Amino acid sequence: MRCVIARFPFELTKSEVQQAMKGVKPEPITGESVVIGRRSYPVKQVGEVITRQDRRDFTAFEVTRALTRLGFTCRATPEPAAPLTPLETASALLGPAAQD
């Protein structure tokens, strides 16, 4: 499938993307992500591998659009967890109450 990423045309197939990501260790996910095989990768990491371009040269939207068209499952930025109150933090550090 023809995809344009950072103003450059690419002919990509799902199997080529899977092959390119084989053996690549996923980085921690802080933004949009894509599921390839059984692993979740940051969209920008996948874009860098498949285009061989610097991450600053393309947007996550461009790569997400291309990967979605190829049939991959893309996920939006995860919601940040609510910060714990001081009481909840202390309780988590102390652990459950001991039973006699």
mmCIF file of C-alpha atoms in Angstrom, residues 12-80:
data_model
loop_
_atom_site.group_PDB
_atom_site.id
_atom_site.type_symbol
_atom_site.label_atom_id
_atom_site.label_comp_id
_atom_site.label_asym_id
_atom_site.label_seq_id
_atom_site.Cartn_x
_atom_site.Cartn_y
_atom_site.Cartn_z
ATOM 1 C CA LEU A 12 4.415 -0.762 2.710
ATOM 2 C CA THR A 13 2.776 -4.092 3.424
ATOM 3 C CA LYS A 14 1.716 -5.500 6.755
ATOM 4 C CA SER A 15 4.178 -8.383 6.485
ATOM 5 C CA GLU A 16 7.078 -6.003 5.702
ATOM 6 C CA VAL A 17 6.316 -3.949 8.801
ATOM 7 C CA GLN A 18 6.094 -7.106 10.929
ATOM 8 C CA GLN A 19 9.405 -8.345 9.521
ATOM 9 C CA ALA A 20 11.104 -4.976 10.103
ATOM 10 C CA MET A 21 9.989 -4.933 13.749
ATOM 11 C CA LYS A 22 11.002 -8.540 14.412
ATOM 12 C CA GLY A 23 13.703 -8.553 17.078
ATOM 13 C CA VAL A 24 13.263 -4.847 17.898
ATOM 14 C CA LYS A 25 12.850 -4.258 21.638
ATOM 15 C CA PRO A 26 9.881 -1.953 22.378
ATOM 16 C CA GLU A 27 10.708 1.324 24.078
ATOM 17 C CA PRO A 28 8.574 2.573 26.978
ATOM 18 C CA ILE A 29 5.252 3.906 25.690
ATOM 19 C CA THR A 30 4.610 7.555 26.480
ATOM 20 C CA GLY A 31 2.336 8.490 23.572
ATOM 21 C CA GLU A 32 0.472 6.751 20.779
ATOM 22 C CA SER A 33 1.225 3.044 20.371
ATOM 23 C CA VAL A 34 0.684 0.248 17.865
ATOM 24 C CA VAL A 35 0.300 -3.487 18.452
ATOM 25 C CA ILE A 36 2.536 -5.582 16.195
ATOM 26 C CA GLY A 37 2.389 -9.286 16.922
ATOM 27 C CA ARG A 38 2.062 -9.569 20.687
ATOM 28 C CA ARG A 39 4.035 -6.419 21.459
ATOM 29 C CA SER A 40 3.089 -2.772 21.761
ATOM 30 C CA TYR A 41 5.500 -0.258 20.283
ATOM 31 C CA PRO A 42 5.533 3.541 20.353
ATOM 32 C CA VAL A 43 4.315 4.770 16.961
ATOM 33 C CA LYS A 44 7.366 6.992 16.509
ATOM 34 C CA GLN A 45 9.718 4.023 17.074
ATOM 35 C CA VAL A 46 7.943 2.007 14.376
ATOM 36 C CA GLY A 47 7.982 4.988 12.018
ATOM 37 C CA GLU A 48 11.719 5.411 12.501
ATOM 38 C CA VAL A 49 12.389 1.730 11.743
ATOM 39 C CA ILE A 50 10.163 1.423 8.665
ATOM 40 C CA THR A 51 11.099 4.779 7.074
ATOM 41 C CA ARG A 52 14.738 4.977 8.220
ATOM 42 C CA GLN A 53 14.115 8.648 8.987
ATOM 43 C CA ASP A 54 14.675 10.625 12.153
ATOM 44 C CA ARG A 55 11.614 10.757 14.435
ATOM 45 C CA ARG A 56 11.551 14.525 14.233
ATOM 46 C CA ASP A 57 10.887 14.339 10.486
ATOM 47 C CA PHE A 58 7.353 12.910 10.753
ATOM 48 C CA THR A 59 4.337 13.085 13.035
ATOM 49 C CA ALA A 60 2.787 10.277 15.033
ATOM 50 C CA PHE A 61 -0.461 10.966 13.147
ATOM 51 C CA GLU A 62 1.162 10.188 9.780
ATOM 52 C CA VAL A 63 2.500 6.839 10.995
ATOM 53 C CA THR A 64 -0.715 5.975 12.863
ATOM 54 C CA ARG A 65 -2.768 6.651 9.731
ATOM 55 C CA ALA A 66 -0.489 4.432 7.610
ATOM 56 C CA LEU A 67 -0.402 1.581 10.145
ATOM 57 C CA THR A 68 -4.183 1.684 10.627
ATOM 58 C CA ARG A 69 -4.674 1.428 6.858
ATOM 59 C CA LEU A 70 -2.389 -1.629 6.890
ATOM 60 C CA GLY A 71 -4.598 -3.274 9.506
ATOM 61 C CA PHE A 72 -2.642 -2.725 12.725
ATOM 62 C CA THR A 73 -4.322 -1.780 16.007
ATOM 63 C CA CYS A 74 -3.245 1.686 17.110
ATOM 64 C CA ARG A 75 -3.941 3.120 20.544
ATOM 65 C CA ALA A 76 -4.131 6.721 21.688
ATOM 66 C CA THR A 77 -1.973 8.244 24.394
ATOM 67 C CA PRO A 78 -2.623 6.452 27.704
ATOM 68 C CA GLU A 79 -4.378 8.439 30.385
ATOM 69 C CA PRO A 80 -2.047 9.415 33.245
#
